[in-house]
PDB file of C-alpha atoms in Angstrom:
ATOM      1  CA  MET A  16     133.892  69.689  97.090  1.00 38.00           C
ATOM      2  CA  THR A  17     133.910  69.707  93.038  1.00 37.00           C
ATOM      3  CA  HIS A  18     131.950  72.542  91.408  1.00 38.00           C
ATOM      4  CA  SER A  19     129.182  69.478  89.752  1.00 37.00           C
ATOM      5  CA  GLU A  20     128.696  68.894  93.563  1.00 35.00           C
ATOM      6  CA  GLN A  21     128.046  72.669  94.159  1.00 36.00           C
ATOM      7  CA  VAL A  22     125.619  72.825  91.922  1.00 35.00           C
ATOM      8  CA  SER A  23     123.427  68.851  92.019  1.00 34.00           C
ATOM      9  CA  ARG A  24     122.969  69.647  96.234  1.00 33.00           C
ATOM     10  CA  PRO A  25     119.104  70.146  96.107  1.00 36.00           C
ATOM     11  CA  ALA A  26     118.496  74.253  96.967  1.00 43.00           C
ATOM     12  CA  ALA A  27     114.969  73.101  98.748  1.00 44.00           C
ATOM     13  CA  PRO A  28     114.695  74.567 101.915  1.00 48.00           C
ATOM     14  CA  PRO A  29     114.481  71.853 105.435  1.00 45.00           C
ATOM     15  CA  ASP A  30     111.409  69.843 106.051  1.00 46.00           C
ATOM     16  CA  ALA A  31     111.072  71.337 109.363  1.00 45.00           C
ATOM     17  CA  THR A  32     113.303  74.574 111.527  1.00 44.00           C
ATOM     18  CA  PRO A  33     113.513  73.680 114.811  1.00 47.00           C
ATOM     19  CA  GLU A  34     111.578  76.366 116.954  1.00 45.00           C
ATOM     20  CA  ALA A  35     114.654  78.446 118.238  1.00 41.00           C
ATOM     21  CA  ALA A  36     114.901  79.360 113.927  1.00 61.00           C
ATOM     22  CA  ARG A  37     111.804  80.826 113.605  1.00 77.00           C
ATOM     23  CA  ARG A  38     111.462  83.725 112.129  1.00 90.00           C
ATOM     24  CA  ASP A  39     108.651  86.033 110.832  1.00 95.00           C
ATOM     25  CA  TRP A  40     107.221  87.041 107.100  1.00 97.00           C
ATOM     26  CA  ALA A  41     104.848  87.618 105.324  1.00 97.00           C
ATOM     27  CA  TRP A  42     103.472  87.570 101.783  1.00 98.00           C
ATOM     28  CA  LYS A  43     100.615  88.712  99.043  1.00 97.00           C
ATOM     29  CA  ARG A  44     100.028  88.235  95.300  1.00 97.00           C
ATOM     30  CA  LEU A  45     100.461  91.042  93.055  1.00 98.00           C
ATOM     31  CA  ALA A  46      98.318  90.839  89.710  1.00 97.00           C
ATOM     32  CA  THR A  47     100.903  92.576  87.289  1.00 97.00           C
ATOM     33  CA  PRO A  48     100.969  92.430  83.664  1.00 95.00           C
ATOM     34  CA  ILE A  49     102.597  88.528  83.086  1.00 95.00           C
ATOM     35  CA  GLY A  50     100.179  87.718  85.770  1.00 96.00           C
ATOM     36  CA  PRO A  51     100.374  86.989  89.388  1.00 97.00           C
ATOM     37  CA  LEU A  52     103.298  87.645  91.219  1.00 98.00           C
ATOM     38  CA  LEU A  53     103.401  85.783  95.221  1.00 98.00           C
ATOM     39  CA  LEU A  54     105.729  87.225  96.717  1.00 98.00           C
ATOM     40  CA  ALA A  55     106.761  87.020 100.320  1.00 98.00           C
ATOM     41  CA  ALA A  56     109.499  88.772 102.895  1.00 98.00           C
ATOM     42  CA  THR A  57     111.069  88.666 105.618  1.00 97.00           C
ATOM     43  CA  ARG A  58     112.334  91.332 108.497  1.00 95.00           C
ATOM     44  CA  LYS A  59     115.437  91.250 106.817  1.00 96.00           C
ATOM     45  CA  GLY A  60     114.073  91.563 103.048  1.00 97.00           C
ATOM     46  CA  LEU A  61     112.493  90.141 100.338  1.00 98.00           C
ATOM     47  CA  VAL A  62     112.361  86.587  99.803  1.00 98.00           C
ATOM     48  CA  ARG A  63     110.248  84.910  97.717  1.00 98.00           C
ATOM     49  CA  VAL A  64     108.755  85.413  93.964  1.00 98.00           C
ATOM     50  CA  VAL A  65     106.436  83.374  92.263  1.00 97.00           C
ATOM     51  CA  PHE A  66     105.442  82.865  89.303  1.00 96.00           C
ATOM     52  CA  HIS A  67     102.034  82.338  87.771  1.00 95.00           C
ATOM     53  CA  ALA A  68     100.773  82.742  91.435  1.00 96.00           C
ATOM     54  CA  ASP A  69      97.165  81.358  91.137  1.00 96.00           C
ATOM     55  CA  GLU A  70      95.913  79.213  94.163  1.00 95.00           C
ATOM     56  CA  ARG A  71      97.406  75.733  94.143  1.00 96.00           C
ATOM     57  CA  THR A  72     100.617  77.470  93.376  1.00 96.00           C
ATOM     58  CA  ALA A  73     100.459  79.900  96.096  1.00 96.00           C
ATOM     59  CA  ARG A  74      99.251  77.198  98.381  1.00 96.00           C
ATOM     60  CA  ARG A  75     102.232  74.741  97.811  1.00 97.00           C
ATOM     61  CA  GLU A  76     104.352  77.853  98.297  1.00 97.00           C
ATOM     62  CA  LEU A  77     103.186  78.961 101.605  1.00 97.00           C
ATOM     63  CA  THR A  78     103.641  75.354 103.030  1.00 97.00           C
ATOM     64  CA  ARG A  79     107.048  75.285 101.677  1.00 96.00           C
ATOM     65  CA  LEU A  80     107.238  78.873 103.250  1.00 97.00           C
ATOM     66  CA  GLU A  81     106.017  77.703 106.417  1.00 96.00           C
ATOM     67  CA  GLN A  82     107.696  75.121 106.825  1.00 96.00           C
ATOM     68  CA  PHE A  83     111.177  76.620 106.274  1.00 95.00           C
ATOM     69  CA  PHE A  84     110.160  79.854 108.951  1.00 96.00           C
ATOM     70  CA  GLY A  85     109.011  77.411 111.159  1.00 95.00           C
ATOM     71  CA  GLY A  86     105.603  79.077 111.741  1.00 95.00           C
ATOM     72  CA  ALA A  87     102.247  80.892 109.754  1.00 95.00           C
ATOM     73  CA  PRO A  88     103.216  84.001 107.983  1.00 96.00           C
ATOM     74  CA  LEU A  89     102.511  87.556 109.701  1.00 95.00           C
ATOM     75  CA  ALA A  90      99.726  89.992 108.406  1.00 93.00           C
ATOM     76  CA  SER A  91     102.698  92.050 106.348  1.00 91.00           C
ATOM     77  CA  VAL A  92     106.289  92.789 107.850  1.00 94.00           C
ATOM     78  CA  PRO A  93     107.617  97.023 105.848  1.00 90.00           C
ATOM     79  CA  HIS A  94     109.944  95.438 103.138  1.00 96.00           C
ATOM     80  CA  LEU A  95     107.174  93.599 101.904  1.00 97.00           C
ATOM     81  CA  GLU A  96     104.582  96.183 100.716  1.00 96.00           C
ATOM     82  CA  THR A  97     108.599  98.117  99.217  1.00 97.00           C
ATOM     83  CA  ALA A  98     108.973  95.082  97.142  1.00 98.00           C
ATOM     84  CA  ALA A  99     104.953  95.865  95.590  1.00 98.00           C
ATOM     85  CA  ALA A 100     104.875  99.542  95.056  1.00 98.00           C
ATOM     86  CA  GLU A 101     108.264  98.852  93.471  1.00 98.00           C
ATOM     87  CA  LEU A 102     107.450  96.178  90.848  1.00 98.00           C
ATOM     88  CA  THR A 103     103.798  97.729  90.118  1.00 98.00           C
ATOM     89  CA  ALA A 104     106.437 101.050  89.273  1.00 98.00           C
ATOM     90  CA  TYR A 105     109.154  98.767  87.159  1.00 98.00           C
ATOM     91  CA  PHE A 106     106.057  97.267  84.892  1.00 97.00           C
ATOM     92  CA  ALA A 107     104.259 100.922  84.442  1.00 97.00           C
ATOM     93  CA  GLY A 108     108.338 101.559  83.398  1.00 95.00           C
ATOM     94  CA  GLU A 109     108.824 103.904  85.818  1.00 97.00           C
ATOM     95  CA  LEU A 110     111.219 101.774  87.859  1.00 97.00           C
ATOM     96  CA  HIS A 111     115.313 100.826  86.553  1.00 97.00           C
ATOM     97  CA  SER A 112     116.512  99.742  89.586  1.00 96.00           C
ATOM     98  CA  PHE A 113     115.138  97.862  92.548  1.00 97.00           C
ATOM     99  CA  THR A 114     116.099  98.909  96.030  1.00 97.00           C
ATOM    100  CA  VAL A 115     114.003  96.465  98.380  1.00 98.00           C
ATOM    101  CA  PRO A 116     116.486  94.830 100.332  1.00 97.00           C
ATOM    102  CA  LEU A 117     116.671  90.767 100.137  1.00 97.00           C
ATOM    103  CA  ASP A 118     116.556  88.038 102.138  1.00 97.00           C
ATOM    104  CA  TRP A 119     118.936  85.566 100.161  1.00 96.00           C
ATOM    105  CA  SER A 120     118.195  82.858 102.813  1.00 94.00           C
ATOM    106  CA  LEU A 121     116.642  80.284 100.084  1.00 95.00           C
ATOM    107  CA  SER A 122     119.733  80.137  97.474  1.00 94.00           C
ATOM    108  CA  CYS A 123     123.452  79.503  98.438  1.00 93.00           C
ATOM    109  CA  GLY A 124     126.492  78.036  97.510  1.00 92.00           C
ATOM    110  CA  PHE A 125     127.632  78.600  93.297  1.00 93.00           C
ATOM    111  CA  PRO A 126     123.955  79.568  92.455  1.00 93.00           C
ATOM    112  CA  ALA A 127     123.828  82.271  95.216  1.00 95.00           C
ATOM    113  CA  ARG A 128     127.160  83.753  93.752  1.00 95.00           C
ATOM    114  CA  VAL A 129     126.146  83.588  90.221  1.00 95.00           C
ATOM    115  CA  LEU A 130     122.951  85.460  91.142  1.00 96.00           C
ATOM    116  CA  HIS A 131     124.582  87.884  93.357  1.00 96.00           C
ATOM    117  CA  ALA A 132     127.042  88.800  90.578  1.00 96.00           C
ATOM    118  CA  LEU A 133     123.661  89.451  88.083  1.00 95.00           C
ATOM    119  CA  ALA A 134     122.041  91.428  90.525  1.00 95.00           C
ATOM    120  CA  ASP A 135     124.928  93.958  90.594  1.00 95.00           C
ATOM    121  CA  GLY A 136     126.685  93.793  87.489  1.00 94.00           C
ATOM    122  CA  VAL A 137     123.566  93.436  84.745  1.00 95.00           C
ATOM    123  CA  PRO A 138     121.655  96.472  85.174  1.00 96.00           C
ATOM    124  CA  TYR A 139     117.853  97.182  84.110  1.00 96.00           C
ATOM    125  CA  GLY A 140     118.269  96.973  79.497  1.00 92.00           C
ATOM    126  CA  SER A 141     120.521  95.383  79.311  1.00 94.00           C
ATOM    127  CA  VAL A 142     121.594  90.910  78.702  1.00 94.00           C
ATOM    128  CA  VAL A 143     124.610  88.690  79.811  1.00 93.00           C
ATOM    129  CA  GLY A 144     125.577  85.260  78.322  1.00 92.00           C
ATOM    130  CA  TYR A 145     125.076  82.494  80.575  1.00 92.00           C
ATOM    131  CA  GLN A 146     129.024  81.236  79.385  1.00 92.00           C
ATOM    132  CA  ASP A 147     129.954  86.084  80.602  1.00 93.00           C
ATOM    133  CA  LEU A 148     128.036  85.175  83.987  1.00 94.00           C
ATOM    134  CA  ALA A 149     130.363  81.881  84.025  1.00 93.00           C
ATOM    135  CA  ASP A 150     133.339  84.116  84.008  1.00 94.00           C
ATOM    136  CA  ARG A 151     132.252  87.099  85.611  1.00 93.00           C
ATOM    137  CA  VAL A 152     132.027  84.657  89.004  1.00 93.00           C
ATOM    138  CA  GLY A 153     135.512  83.172  88.384  1.00 93.00           C
ATOM    139  CA  GLU A 154     133.669  79.522  86.545  1.00 90.00           C
ATOM    140  CA  PRO A 155     134.898  79.499  82.978  1.00 89.00           C
ATOM    141  CA  GLY A 156     133.463  76.024  82.468  1.00 89.00           C
ATOM    142  CA  ALA A 157     129.584  76.408  83.997  1.00 90.00           C
ATOM    143  CA  ALA A 158     128.293  77.840  81.667  1.00 89.00           C
ATOM    144  CA  ARG A 159     125.620  75.151  81.732  1.00 89.00           C
ATOM    145  CA  ALA A 160     125.688  75.648  86.027  1.00 92.00           C
ATOM    146  CA  VAL A 161     124.833  79.393  85.649  1.00 92.00           C
ATOM    147  CA  GLY A 162     121.386  77.835  83.779  1.00 90.00           C
ATOM    148  CA  ALA A 163     120.671  75.923  86.684  1.00 90.00           C
ATOM    149  CA  ALA A 164     121.234  78.893  89.331  1.00 92.00           C
ATOM    150  CA  MET A 165     118.851  81.275  87.165  1.00 92.00           C
ATOM    151  CA  GLY A 166     116.557  78.126  87.246  1.00 91.00           C
ATOM    152  CA  SER A 167     116.937  78.195  91.662  1.00 93.00           C
ATOM    153  CA  ASN A 168     116.343  81.965  91.494  1.00 96.00           C
ATOM    154  CA  PRO A 169     114.358  82.572  94.100  1.00 97.00           C
ATOM    155  CA  LEU A 170     113.978  86.234  93.273  1.00 97.00           C
ATOM    156  CA  PRO A 171     113.361  86.675  89.925  1.00 97.00           C
ATOM    157  CA  VAL A 172     112.358  90.011  88.310  1.00 97.00           C
ATOM    158  CA  ILE A 173     114.006  91.680  90.881  1.00 97.00           C
ATOM    159  CA  VAL A 174     117.050  89.387  90.809  1.00 97.00           C
ATOM    160  CA  PRO A 175     117.106  89.126  86.874  1.00 96.00           C
ATOM    161  CA  CYS A 176     117.522  85.783  85.462  1.00 95.00           C
ATOM    162  CA  HIS A 177     114.990  87.582  82.505  1.00 95.00           C
ATOM    163  CA  ARG A 178     118.481  89.097  81.195  1.00 94.00           C
ATOM    164  CA  VAL A 179     120.830  85.701  80.594  1.00 93.00           C
ATOM    165  CA  VAL A 180     120.194  84.816  77.037  1.00 91.00           C
ATOM    166  CA  ALA A 181     121.737  82.310  74.585  1.00 87.00           C
ATOM    167  CA  SER A 182     124.985  82.697  72.820  1.00 80.00           C
ATOM    168  CA  ASP A 183     124.238  82.263  69.752  1.00 80.00           C
ATOM    169  CA  GLY A 184     121.482  84.969  70.086  1.00 77.00           C
ATOM    170  CA  GLY A 185     118.183  83.145  71.096  1.00 83.00           C
ATOM    171  CA  ILE A 186     116.728  83.764  74.787  1.00 85.00           C
ATOM    172  CA  GLY A 187     117.630  80.636  76.005  1.00 84.00           C
ATOM    173  CA  GLY A 188     115.478  79.179  79.527  1.00 83.00           C
ATOM    174  CA  PHE A 189     113.279  80.349  81.313  1.00 88.00           C
ATOM    175  CA  GLY A 190     111.604  79.314  84.905  1.00 86.00           C
ATOM    176  CA  GLY A 191     108.573  81.747  84.231  1.00 89.00           C
ATOM    177  CA  GLY A 192     108.081  80.540  80.793  1.00 91.00           C
ATOM    178  CA  LEU A 193     109.780  81.882  77.875  1.00 91.00           C
ATOM    179  CA  GLU A 194     106.318  84.144  76.851  1.00 92.00           C
ATOM    180  CA  THR A 195     107.243  85.650  80.168  1.00 94.00           C
ATOM    181  CA  LYS A 196     111.111  86.000  79.588  1.00 93.00           C
ATOM    182  CA  ARG A 197     109.798  87.650  76.561  1.00 92.00           C
ATOM    183  CA  LEU A 198     107.303  90.263  77.840  1.00 93.00           C
ATOM    184  CA  LEU A 199     109.982  90.906  80.854  1.00 95.00           C
ATOM    185  CA  LEU A 200     112.800  91.535  77.848  1.00 94.00           C
ATOM    186  CA  ALA A 201     110.193  93.465  75.739  1.00 93.00           C
ATOM    187  CA  LEU A 202     109.343  96.098  78.313  1.00 94.00           C
ATOM    188  CA  GLU A 203     113.055  97.010  79.645  1.00 95.00           C
ATOM    189  CA  GLY A 204     113.606  98.312  75.733  1.00 91.00           C
ATOM    190  CA  VAL A 205     116.241  95.143  74.587  1.00 89.00           C
ATOM    191  CA  LEU A 206     112.916  92.874  72.081  1.00 83.00           C
ATOM    192  CA  PRO A 207     110.463  94.499  70.544  1.00 80.00           C
ATOM    193  CA  ALA A 208     106.879  94.964  72.526  1.00 68.00           C
ATOM    194  CA  PRO A 209     104.553  91.771  70.791  1.00 65.00           C
ATOM    195  CA  LEU A 210     102.379  93.307  68.825  1.00 57.00           C
ATOM    196  CA  PHE A 211      98.960  91.426  69.986  1.00 49.00           C
TER     197      PHE A 211
END
């Protein structure tokens, strides 16, 4: 399989999950300085973070997760509360490294390799270029594909795609919107805090 075929494969979960593959999961919405986040977790770990989780966005994502996990959510699972507590501490400036276990089941192939490299190698308060991240995963010609992998990140903030920036000094794109990216980078001290 060529590199471009790996990148162009759809990352969306299947429409239905066989009965034997049903998995326990739960979700909650968390109020944050960048707007409401929808968090979803399984017994394995945090599986999904969704920006701008208003009612409509939350409903759409919950339908998708019910299909992927083969059933309705539980009231809670342990990793969900851990993720919420850690994100609250992060936004308060009290946490610089997340410890909540992650469930990577919504990511595979090249995007998963890039996201693992990002999660493991780009700490709080630092940034990395798309090209540098491509080099780190052994794909030096794949800077654009790294951008696509950032767009498919199922765990933004926790897996810090906001720390990936353009080589020309710009902040690059961001699935949560550029203002959200600026706020996250300001929180981590990479950019000056907004005046307003």
